[in-house]
CSV table of N, CA, C and O in Angstrom, one decimal:
chain,number,residue,atom,x,y,z
A,21,GLN,N,-14.6,-14.2,5.7
A,21,GLN,CA,-13.6,-13.3,6.2
A,21,GLN,C,-12.8,-12.9,5.2
A,21,GLN,O,-12.8,-13.7,4.2
A,22,VAL,N,-12.1,-11.8,5.1
A,22,VAL,CA,-11.5,-11.2,3.9
A,22,VAL,C,-9.9,-11.6,4.2
A,22,VAL,O,-9.5,-11.7,5.1
A,23,GLN,N,-9.4,-11.5,3.2
A,23,GLN,CA,-8.1,-12.0,3.0
A,23,GLN,C,-7.2,-11.0,2.1
A,23,GLN,O,-7.6,-10.7,0.9
A,24,LEU,N,-6.4,-10.2,2.6
A,24,LEU,CA,-5.3,-9.5,1.7
A,24,LEU,C,-3.7,-10.1,1.6
A,24,LEU,O,-3.3,-10.4,2.7
A,25,VAL,N,-3.3,-10.2,0.5
A,25,VAL,CA,-2.0,-10.9,0.3
A,25,VAL,C,-1.3,-10.1,-0.5
A,25,VAL,O,-1.3,-9.7,-1.8
A,26,GLU,N,-0.1,-9.6,0.1
A,26,GLU,CA,0.8,-8.7,-0.7
A,26,GLU,C,2.0,-9.5,-1.4
A,26,GLU,O,2.0,-10.8,-0.8
A,27,SER,N,2.4,-9.2,-2.4
A,27,SER,CA,3.7,-9.8,-2.9
A,27,SER,C,4.3,-8.8,-4.0
A,27,SER,O,4.0,-7.3,-4.1
A,28,GLY,N,5.4,-9.1,-4.3
A,28,GLY,CA,6.3,-8.2,-5.2
A,28,GLY,C,7.5,-7.5,-4.5
A,28,GLY,O,8.4,-7.0,-5.1
A,29,GLY,N,7.7,-7.8,-3.3
A,29,GLY,CA,8.6,-7.2,-2.6
A,29,GLY,C,10.2,-8.3,-2.7
A,29,GLY,O,10.0,-9.2,-3.5
A,30,GLY,N,11.1,-7.7,-2.3
A,30,GLY,CA,12.5,-8.2,-2.6
A,30,GLY,C,13.7,-7.2,-2.4
A,30,GLY,O,13.3,-6.2,-1.8
A,31,LEU,N,14.7,-7.4,-2.9
A,31,LEU,CA,15.8,-6.6,-2.9
A,31,LEU,C,16.1,-6.0,-4.2
A,31,LEU,O,16.1,-6.3,-5.3
A,32,VAL,N,16.2,-4.7,-3.9
A,32,VAL,CA,16.5,-3.5,-5.1
A,32,VAL,C,17.7,-2.8,-4.8
A,32,VAL,O,17.7,-2.3,-3.8
A,33,GLN,N,18.5,-2.4,-5.9
A,33,GLN,CA,19.4,-1.2,-5.6
A,33,GLN,C,18.7,0.1,-5.4
A,33,GLN,O,17.7,0.3,-6.2
A,34,ALA,N,19.3,0.7,-4.8
A,34,ALA,CA,18.9,2.4,-4.7
A,34,ALA,C,18.9,2.8,-6.2
A,34,ALA,O,19.6,2.7,-7.1
A,35,GLY,N,17.8,3.7,-6.3
A,35,GLY,CA,17.5,4.3,-7.5
A,35,GLY,C,16.5,3.2,-8.6
A,35,GLY,O,16.2,3.9,-9.5
A,36,GLY,N,16.3,2.2,-8.2
A,36,GLY,CA,15.8,1.2,-8.8
A,36,GLY,C,14.2,1.4,-8.5
A,36,GLY,O,13.7,2.2,-7.9
A,37,SER,N,13.5,0.5,-9.0
A,37,SER,CA,12.0,0.4,-9.1
A,37,SER,C,11.3,-1.0,-8.6
A,37,SER,O,12.4,-2.1,-9.0
A,38,ARG,N,10.5,-1.2,-8.1
A,38,ARG,CA,9.6,-2.0,-7.7
A,38,ARG,C,8.3,-1.9,-7.7
A,38,ARG,O,7.7,-0.6,-7.3
A,39,ARG,N,7.4,-2.7,-8.0
A,39,ARG,CA,6.1,-2.9,-7.8
A,39,ARG,C,5.5,-3.9,-6.9
A,39,ARG,O,5.5,-5.1,-7.2
A,40,LEU,N,4.8,-3.4,-6.1
A,40,LEU,CA,4.0,-4.5,-5.1
A,40,LEU,C,2.5,-4.7,-5.5
A,40,LEU,O,1.9,-3.4,-6.0
A,41,SER,N,2.1,-5.6,-5.2
A,41,SER,CA,0.5,-5.9,-5.6
A,41,SER,C,-0.1,-6.6,-4.2
A,41,SER,O,0.6,-7.0,-3.2
A,42,CYS,N,-1.2,-6.2,-4.2
A,42,CYS,CA,-2.0,-6.7,-3.1
A,42,CYS,C,-3.3,-7.1,-3.4
A,42,CYS,O,-4.2,-6.6,-4.1
A,43,ALA,N,-3.4,-8.4,-3.3
A,43,ALA,CA,-4.4,-9.4,-4.0
A,43,ALA,C,-5.8,-9.6,-2.9
A,43,ALA,O,-5.3,-10.0,-1.7
A,44,ALA,N,-6.9,-9.2,-3.1
A,44,ALA,CA,-8.1,-9.2,-2.0
A,44,ALA,C,-8.7,-10.7,-2.4
A,44,ALA,O,-9.3,-10.8,-3.3
A,45,SER,N,-9.0,-11.5,-1.4
A,45,SER,CA,-9.7,-12.7,-1.7
A,45,SER,C,-11.0,-12.7,-0.7
A,45,SER,O,-10.8,-12.2,0.7
A,46,VAL,N,-12.0,-13.3,-1.2
A,46,VAL,CA,-13.1,-13.3,-0.4
A,46,VAL,C,-13.5,-11.8,0.3
A,46,VAL,O,-13.9,-11.8,1.4
A,47,LEU,N,-13.4,-10.9,-0.8
A,47,LEU,CA,-13.6,-9.4,-0.2
A,47,LEU,C,-14.3,-9.0,-1.4
A,47,LEU,O,-14.1,-8.8,-2.4
A,48,PRO,N,-15.7,-7.9,-1.2
A,48,PRO,CA,-16.0,-6.7,-2.0
A,48,PRO,C,-15.4,-5.9,-2.2
A,48,PRO,O,-15.4,-4.8,-1.6
A,49,PHE,N,-14.1,-6.0,-3.0
A,49,PHE,CA,-13.1,-5.2,-2.9
A,49,PHE,C,-13.6,-3.8,-3.5
A,49,PHE,O,-12.9,-2.7,-2.9
A,50,SER,N,-14.3,-3.4,-4.4
A,50,SER,CA,-15.0,-2.4,-4.8
A,50,SER,C,-15.5,-1.3,-3.8
A,50,SER,O,-15.5,-0.2,-4.2
A,51,ILE,N,-15.9,-1.8,-2.6
A,51,ILE,CA,-16.4,-0.9,-1.7
A,51,ILE,C,-15.6,-0.3,-0.9
A,51,ILE,O,-15.9,0.4,0.0
A,52,TYR,N,-14.0,-1.1,-0.9
A,52,TYR,CA,-13.1,-0.6,0.2
A,52,TYR,C,-12.1,0.5,-0.6
A,52,TYR,O,-11.8,0.2,-1.7
A,53,GLY,N,-11.8,1.5,0.3
A,53,GLY,CA,-10.7,2.1,-0.2
A,53,GLY,C,-9.4,1.3,0.1
A,53,GLY,O,-9.6,0.7,1.2
A,54,MET,N,-8.3,1.5,-0.4
A,54,MET,CA,-7.1,0.9,-0.1
A,54,MET,C,-6.1,1.6,0.3
A,54,MET,O,-5.8,2.9,-0.2
A,55,GLY,N,-5.3,1.4,1.1
A,55,GLY,CA,-3.9,2.1,1.4
A,55,GLY,C,-2.7,1.0,1.7
A,55,GLY,O,-2.8,-0.3,1.9
A,56,TRP,N,-1.5,1.6,1.6
A,56,TRP,CA,-0.3,1.1,1.8
A,56,TRP,C,0.5,1.5,3.1
A,56,TRP,O,0.5,2.9,2.9
A,57,PHE,N,0.8,1.0,3.9
A,57,PHE,CA,1.8,1.3,5.2
A,57,PHE,C,3.1,0.6,5.1
A,57,PHE,O,3.3,-0.3,4.2
A,58,ARG,N,4.0,1.0,5.7
A,58,ARG,CA,5.3,0.3,5.8
A,58,ARG,C,5.9,0.5,7.4
A,58,ARG,O,5.5,1.4,8.3
A,59,GLN,N,6.7,-0.4,7.6
A,59,GLN,CA,7.3,-0.5,9.0
A,59,GLN,C,8.6,-1.0,8.8
A,59,GLN,O,8.9,-2.4,8.5
A,60,ALA,N,9.6,-0.1,9.3
A,60,ALA,CA,11.1,-0.7,9.5
A,60,ALA,C,11.3,-1.1,11.0
A,60,ALA,O,10.3,-0.9,11.9
A,61,PRO,N,12.3,-1.9,11.0
A,61,PRO,CA,12.5,-2.4,12.2
A,61,PRO,C,12.8,-1.2,13.3
A,61,PRO,O,13.4,-0.2,13.2
A,62,ALA,N,12.3,-1.3,14.7
A,62,ALA,CA,12.2,-0.4,15.8
A,62,ALA,C,11.5,1.0,15.1
A,62,ALA,O,11.8,2.0,16.2
A,63,LYS,N,10.7,0.9,14.3
A,63,LYS,CA,10.2,2.2,13.9
A,63,LYS,C,8.5,2.1,13.9
A,63,LYS,O,8.2,0.7,13.8
A,64,GLU,N,7.8,2.9,14.0
A,64,GLU,CA,6.3,2.8,14.0
A,64,GLU,C,5.8,2.6,12.5
A,64,GLU,O,6.4,3.2,11.7
A,65,ARG,N,4.5,2.1,12.3
A,65,ARG,CA,4.1,1.9,11.1
A,65,ARG,C,3.8,3.3,10.5
A,65,ARG,O,2.9,4.2,11.2
A,66,GLU,N,4.0,3.4,9.2
A,66,GLU,CA,3.9,4.9,8.6
A,66,GLU,C,2.9,4.6,7.3
A,66,GLU,O,3.1,3.9,6.6
A,67,PHE,N,2.4,5.8,7.0
A,67,PHE,CA,1.4,5.9,5.9
A,67,PHE,C,2.3,6.1,4.6
A,67,PHE,O,3.3,6.6,4.8
A,68,VAL,N,2.2,5.4,3.6
A,68,VAL,CA,2.7,5.6,2.4
A,68,VAL,C,1.8,6.1,1.4
A,68,VAL,O,2.0,7.1,0.9
A,69,ALA,N,0.7,5.5,0.9
A,69,ALA,CA,-0.2,5.8,0.1
A,69,ALA,C,-1.7,5.5,0.2
A,69,ALA,O,-1.7,4.2,1.0
A,70,ALA,N,-2.8,6.0,-0.4
A,70,ALA,CA,-4.0,5.6,-0.3
A,70,ALA,C,-4.8,5.7,-1.7
A,70,ALA,O,-4.6,6.9,-2.1
A,71,ILE,N,-5.7,5.0,-1.9
A,71,ILE,CA,-6.8,5.5,-2.9
A,71,ILE,C,-8.1,4.8,-2.6
A,71,ILE,O,-8.3,3.9,-1.9
A,72,ASP,N,-9.1,5.8,-3.3
A,72,ASP,CA,-10.4,5.5,-2.7
A,72,ASP,C,-11.1,4.5,-3.4
A,72,ASP,O,-10.2,3.8,-4.5
A,73,ARG,N,-12.1,3.9,-3.6
A,73,ARG,CA,-12.6,2.7,-3.8
A,73,ARG,C,-13.0,2.7,-5.2
A,73,ARG,O,-12.8,1.6,-5.8
A,74,PHE,N,-13.2,3.9,-5.8
A,74,PHE,CA,-13.1,4.1,-7.2
A,74,PHE,C,-11.8,4.4,-8.3
A,74,PHE,O,-11.9,4.4,-9.3
A,75,GLY,N,-11.0,4.7,-7.3
A,75,GLY,CA,-9.7,5.0,-7.7
A,75,GLY,C,-9.6,6.8,-8.3
A,75,GLY,O,-8.8,7.0,-8.9
A,76,TYR,N,-10.6,7.3,-7.7
A,76,TYR,CA,-10.6,8.7,-8.2
A,76,TYR,C,-9.6,9.6,-7.7
A,76,TYR,O,-9.2,10.7,-8.0
A,77,ASN,N,-9.3,9.7,-6.1
A,77,ASN,CA,-8.6,10.0,-5.4
A,77,ASN,C,-7.5,9.3,-4.9
A,77,ASN,O,-7.6,8.2,-4.4
A,78,THR,N,-6.3,10.0,-4.7
A,78,THR,CA,-5.3,9.3,-4.1
A,78,THR,C,-4.7,10.3,-2.9
A,78,THR,O,-4.9,11.6,-3.1
A,79,ASN,N,-3.9,9.6,-2.0
A,79,ASN,CA,-3.1,10.3,-1.1
A,79,ASN,C,-1.6,9.8,-0.9
A,79,ASN,O,-1.6,8.4,-1.1
A,80,TYR,N,-0.9,10.6,-0.8
A,80,TYR,CA,0.8,10.2,-0.6
A,80,TYR,C,1.3,10.8,0.5
A,80,TYR,O,1.1,12.2,0.9
A,81,ALA,N,2.1,10.1,1.2
A,81,ALA,CA,3.0,10.6,2.3
A,81,ALA,C,4.0,11.7,1.5
A,81,ALA,O,4.3,11.3,0.3
A,82,ASP,N,4.5,12.7,2.0
A,82,ASP,CA,5.4,13.7,1.4
A,82,ASP,C,6.9,12.8,1.1
A,82,ASP,O,7.4,13.2,0.2
A,83,SER,N,7.2,11.6,2.1
A,83,SER,CA,8.3,11.2,1.8
A,83,SER,C,8.5,10.4,0.4
A,83,SER,O,9.4,10.0,0.1
A,84,VAL,N,7.3,10.0,-0.2
A,84,VAL,CA,7.0,9.2,-1.3
A,84,VAL,C,6.6,9.8,-2.4
A,84,VAL,O,6.6,9.5,-3.5
A,85,LYS,N,6.3,11.2,-2.4
A,85,LYS,CA,5.5,11.9,-3.4
A,85,LYS,C,6.3,12.3,-4.3
A,85,LYS,O,7.5,12.7,-4.3
A,86,GLY,N,5.9,11.7,-5.6
A,86,GLY,CA,6.5,11.8,-6.9
A,86,GLY,C,7.5,10.8,-7.3
A,86,GLY,O,8.1,10.8,-8.3
A,87,ARG,N,7.6,9.8,-6.2
A,87,ARG,CA,8.3,8.6,-6.6
A,87,ARG,C,7.6,7.6,-6.6
A,87,ARG,O,7.6,6.5,-7.3
A,88,PHE,N,6.6,7.2,-5.9
A,88,PHE,CA,5.3,6.2,-5.8
A,88,PHE,C,4.0,6.7,-6.3
A,88,PHE,O,3.6,7.6,-6.0
A,89,ALA,N,3.4,5.5,-6.7
A,89,ALA,CA,2.3,5.8,-7.6
A,89,ALA,C,1.2,4.7,-7.2
A,89,ALA,O,1.8,3.5,-7.1
A,90,ILE,N,0.0,4.8,-6.5
A,90,ILE,CA,-0.9,3.8,-6.1
A,90,ILE,C,-1.7,3.8,-7.2
A,90,ILE,O,-2.2,4.8,-7.7
A,91,SER,N,-2.3,2.4,-7.6
A,91,SER,CA,-3.3,2.4,-8.4
A,91,SER,C,-4.1,1.0,-8.2
A,91,SER,O,-3.7,0.3,-7.3
A,92,ARG,N,-5.4,1.0,-8.8
A,92,ARG,CA,-6.0,-0.5,-8.2
A,92,ARG,C,-6.8,-0.9,-9.8
A,92,ARG,O,-6.9,-0.2,-10.6
A,93,ASP,N,-7.0,-2.1,-9.5
A,93,ASP,CA,-8.0,-2.8,-10.8
A,93,ASP,C,-8.9,-3.5,-10.0
A,93,ASP,O,-8.7,-4.7,-9.9
A,94,ASN,N,-10.1,-2.7,-10.0
A,94,ASN,CA,-11.2,-3.7,-9.2
A,94,ASN,C,-11.7,-5.0,-9.9
A,94,ASN,O,-12.3,-6.0,-9.4
A,95,ALA,N,-11.7,-4.8,-11.2
A,95,ALA,CA,-11.8,-6.2,-12.0
A,95,ALA,C,-11.1,-7.2,-11.5
A,95,ALA,O,-11.3,-8.6,-11.5
A,96,LYS,N,-9.9,-6.9,-11.0
A,96,LYS,CA,-8.9,-8.1,-10.6
A,96,LYS,C,-8.8,-8.1,-9.0
A,96,LYS,O,-8.0,-8.7,-8.6
A,97,ASN,N,-9.5,-7.3,-8.3
A,97,ASN,CA,-9.5,-7.3,-7.1
A,97,ASN,C,-8.0,-6.9,-6.3
A,97,ASN,O,-7.3,-7.8,-5.4
A,98,THR,N,-7.4,-5.9,-7.1
A,98,THR,CA,-5.9,-5.8,-6.6
A,98,THR,C,-5.7,-4.5,-6.6
A,98,THR,O,-6.2,-3.5,-7.6
A,99,VAL,N,-4.7,-4.0,-5.9
A,99,VAL,CA,-4.3,-2.7,-5.5
A,99,VAL,C,-2.6,-2.6,-5.8
A,99,VAL,O,-2.1,-3.6,-5.5
A,100,TYR,N,-1.9,-1.8,-6.3
A,100,TYR,CA,-0.5,-1.9,-6.6
A,100,TYR,C,0.1,-0.5,-6.2
A,100,TYR,O,-0.5,0.5,-5.7
A,101,LEU,N,1.4,-0.9,-5.7
A,101,LEU,CA,2.1,0.2,-5.2
A,101,LEU,C,3.5,0.1,-6.4
A,101,LEU,O,4.3,-0.5,-6.3
A,102,GLN,N,3.3,1.2,-7.3
A,102,GLN,CA,4.7,1.5,-8.1
A,102,GLN,C,5.7,2.2,-7.3
A,102,GLN,O,5.6,3.3,-7.2
A,103,MET,N,6.9,1.6,-7.3
A,103,MET,CA,7.7,2.4,-6.3
A,103,MET,C,9.0,2.6,-7.3
A,103,MET,O,9.6,1.7,-7.8
A,104,ASN,N,9.1,4.0,-7.4
A,104,ASN,CA,10.5,4.3,-8.3
A,104,ASN,C,11.3,5.3,-7.4
A,104,ASN,O,11.1,5.8,-6.2
A,105,SER,N,12.8,5.3,-8.0
A,105,SER,CA,13.7,6.0,-7.3
A,105,SER,C,13.9,5.5,-6.0
A,105,SER,O,14.1,6.3,-5.0
A,106,LEU,N,13.9,4.4,-5.5
A,106,LEU,CA,13.9,4.0,-4.3
A,106,LEU,C,15.3,4.3,-3.5
A,106,LEU,O,16.3,4.4,-4.2
A,107,LYS,N,15.2,4.5,-2.4
A,107,LYS,CA,16.2,5.0,-1.5
A,107,LYS,C,16.2,3.9,-0.4
A,107,LYS,O,15.5,3.1,0.0
A,108,PRO,N,17.6,3.7,0.2
A,108,PRO,CA,17.6,2.7,1.5
A,108,PRO,C,16.6,3.1,2.4
A,108,PRO,O,16.3,2.1,3.3
A,109,GLU,N,16.1,4.3,2.8
A,109,GLU,CA,15.2,4.5,3.8
A,109,GLU,C,13.9,4.0,3.4
A,109,GLU,O,12.9,4.2,4.3
A,110,ASP,N,13.6,3.6,2.1
A,110,ASP,CA,12.5,3.0,1.8
A,110,ASP,C,12.3,1.5,2.3
A,110,ASP,O,11.3,1.0,2.1
A,111,THR,N,13.4,1.1,2.8
A,111,THR,CA,13.5,-0.2,3.4
A,111,THR,C,12.6,-0.7,4.6
A,111,THR,O,12.6,0.0,5.6
A,112,ALA,N,11.7,-1.5,4.4
A,112,ALA,CA,10.5,-1.7,5.4
A,112,ALA,C,9.7,-3.0,5.1
A,112,ALA,O,9.8,-3.2,3.7
A,113,VAL,N,9.1,-3.3,5.8
A,113,VAL,CA,7.9,-4.2,5.3
A,113,VAL,C,6.4,-3.4,5.1
A,113,VAL,O,6.2,-2.6,5.6
A,114,TYR,N,6.1,-3.7,3.8
A,114,TYR,CA,4.9,-3.1,3.4
A,114,TYR,C,3.7,-3.6,3.6
A,114,TYR,O,3.5,-4.9,3.2
A,115,TYR,N,2.8,-3.2,3.8
A,115,TYR,CA,1.5,-3.7,4.3
A,115,TYR,C,0.4,-2.9,3.5
A,115,TYR,O,0.3,-1.6,3.2
A,116,CYS,N,-0.6,-3.9,2.7
A,116,CYS,CA,-1.7,-3.3,2.1
A,116,CYS,C,-2.9,-3.1,3.2
A,116,CYS,O,-2.8,-4.1,4.0
A,117,ALA,N,-3.7,-2.5,3.2
A,117,ALA,CA,-5.1,-2.5,4.2
A,117,ALA,C,-6.2,-1.9,3.4
A,117,ALA,O,-6.3,-1.2,2.5
A,118,ALA,N,-7.2,-2.4,4.0
A,118,ALA,CA,-8.7,-1.8,3.3
A,118,ALA,C,-9.4,-1.2,4.4
A,118,ALA,O,-9.4,-1.4,5.6
A,119,THR,N,-10.1,-0.1,4.0
A,119,THR,CA,-11.0,0.8,4.7
A,119,THR,C,-12.2,0.9,4.4
A,119,THR,O,-12.5,1.1,3.0
A,120,ALA,N,-13.3,1.0,5.0
A,120,ALA,CA,-14.6,1.0,4.7
A,120,ALA,C,-14.9,2.4,4.4
A,120,ALA,O,-16.3,3.0,4.1
A,121,VAL,N,-14.4,3.5,4.9
A,121,VAL,CA,-14.6,4.8,4.8
A,121,VAL,C,-14.5,5.6,3.4
A,121,VAL,O,-13.7,4.8,2.3
A,122,ILE,N,-15.1,6.3,3.1
A,122,ILE,CA,-15.3,6.7,1.6
A,122,ILE,C,-14.5,7.9,1.9
A,122,ILE,O,-14.7,9.1,1.6
A,123,ALA,N,-13.3,7.7,1.6
A,123,ALA,CA,-12.0,8.6,1.9
A,123,ALA,C,-10.8,8.0,1.4
A,123,ALA,O,-10.6,6.8,1.0
A,124,VAL,N,-9.7,9.1,1.6
A,124,VAL,CA,-8.2,8.5,1.5
A,124,VAL,C,-7.7,8.5,2.9
A,124,VAL,O,-6.5,9.3,2.7
A,125,PRO,N,-8.0,8.1,3.9
A,125,PRO,CA,-7.5,8.1,5.1
A,125,PRO,C,-5.8,7.8,5.1
A,125,PRO,O,-5.5,6.8,4.4
A,126,SER,N,-5.2,8.7,5.8
A,126,SER,CA,-3.8,8.1,6.0
A,126,SER,C,-3.3,7.8,7.4
A,126,SER,O,-2.2,7.6,7.8
A,127,THR,N,-4.3,7.6,8.4
A,127,THR,CA,-4.2,7.1,9.6
A,127,THR,C,-4.7,5.5,9.8
A,127,THR,O,-5.6,5.0,9.5
A,128,ALA,N,-3.7,4.6,10.6
A,128,ALA,CA,-4.0,3.2,10.6
A,128,ALA,C,-5.3,2.8,11.1
A,128,ALA,O,-5.9,1.8,10.6
A,129,PRO,N,-5.8,3.6,12.2
A,129,PRO,CA,-6.8,3.1,12.6
A,129,PRO,C,-8.1,3.1,11.8
A,129,PRO,O,-9.1,2.6,12.1
A,130,MET,N,-7.9,3.9,10.8
A,130,MET,CA,-9.1,4.0,9.8
A,130,MET,C,-9.3,2.7,8.9
A,130,MET,O,-10.1,2.7,8.1
A,131,TYR,N,-8.1,1.8,9.0
A,131,TYR,CA,-8.2,0.8,8.2
A,131,TYR,C,-8.7,-0.7,8.8
A,131,TYR,O,-8.2,-1.0,10.0
A,132,ARG,N,-9.7,-1.2,8.4
A,132,ARG,CA,-10.2,-2.2,9.2
A,132,ARG,C,-9.5,-3.9,8.7
A,132,ARG,O,-9.2,-4.8,9.7
A,133,TYR,N,-9.0,-4.1,7.7
A,133,TYR,CA,-8.3,-5.2,7.3
A,133,TYR,C,-6.8,-4.9,6.7
A,133,TYR,O,-6.6,-4.0,6.2
A,134,TRP,N,-6.2,-5.7,7.4
A,134,TRP,CA,-4.7,-5.9,6.8
A,134,TRP,C,-4.0,-7.1,6.5
A,134,TRP,O,-4.3,-8.1,6.7
A,135,GLY,N,-3.0,-6.9,5.3
A,135,GLY,CA,-2.5,-8.0,5.0
A,135,GLY,C,-1.3,-8.2,5.9
A,135,GLY,O,-0.9,-7.7,6.9
A,136,GLN,N,-0.3,-9.3,5.7
A,136,GLN,CA,0.7,-9.9,6.5
A,136,GLN,C,2.1,-9.2,5.9
A,136,GLN,O,2.9,-9.3,6.8
A,137,GLY,N,2.0,-8.6,5.0
A,137,GLY,CA,3.4,-7.8,4.5
A,137,GLY,C,4.3,-8.3,3.5
A,137,GLY,O,4.1,-9.5,3.6
A,138,THR,N,4.7,-7.8,3.0
A,138,THR,CA,6.1,-8.0,2.2
A,138,THR,C,7.3,-7.2,2.3
A,138,THR,O,7.0,-6.0,2.4
A,139,GLN,N,8.3,-8.0,2.6
A,139,GLN,CA,9.5,-7.0,2.6
A,139,GLN,C,10.0,-6.4,1.4
A,139,GLN,O,10.3,-7.2,0.4
A,140,VAL,N,10.6,-5.3,1.5
A,140,VAL,CA,11.4,-4.4,0.5
A,140,VAL,C,12.4,-4.0,1.2
A,140,VAL,O,12.6,-3.3,2.1
A,141,THR,N,13.7,-4.2,0.4
A,141,THR,CA,14.9,-4.0,0.9
A,141,THR,C,15.5,-3.2,-0.2
A,141,THR,O,15.8,-3.8,-1.2
A,142,VAL,N,16.1,-2.0,0.1
A,142,VAL,CA,16.8,-1.1,-0.9
A,142,VAL,C,18.3,-1.1,-0.6
A,142,VAL,O,18.8,-0.5,0.8
A,143,SER,N,19.2,-1.5,-1.2
A,143,SER,CA,20.7,-1.8,-0.9
A,143,SER,C,21.4,-0.4,-1.6
A,143,SER,O,20.8,0.1,-2.6
A,144,SER,N,22.2,0.1,-1.0
A,144,SER,CA,23.1,1.4,-1.6
A,144,SER,C,24.2,1.0,-2.3
A,144,SER,O,24.7,-0.1,-2.6
């Protein structure tokens, strides 16, 4: 079975930066595209960013475009989300997910495996 473990969440001031990591265990990491989603209390899970299996293509939600950057290191079986210029509305649990499709989908049903999430709180 695969296991995805997020880390790097925490409390950050508005305007600050944070980098999230997602480490894949017992996973043929390089065959999966990876995505980041987030969910705030009483809100639906929303797409944040995605990257294809080779790191050639990326996709971002309009709300984070220009502020967040997704990247991956296949040698380390890890995907990252660099978050800059953070806003209070970025506060959420952030989840990484893996998809078997050869694309950068923005919809949750396209992702097969999910991590447990890491909390990011942005204070004003």
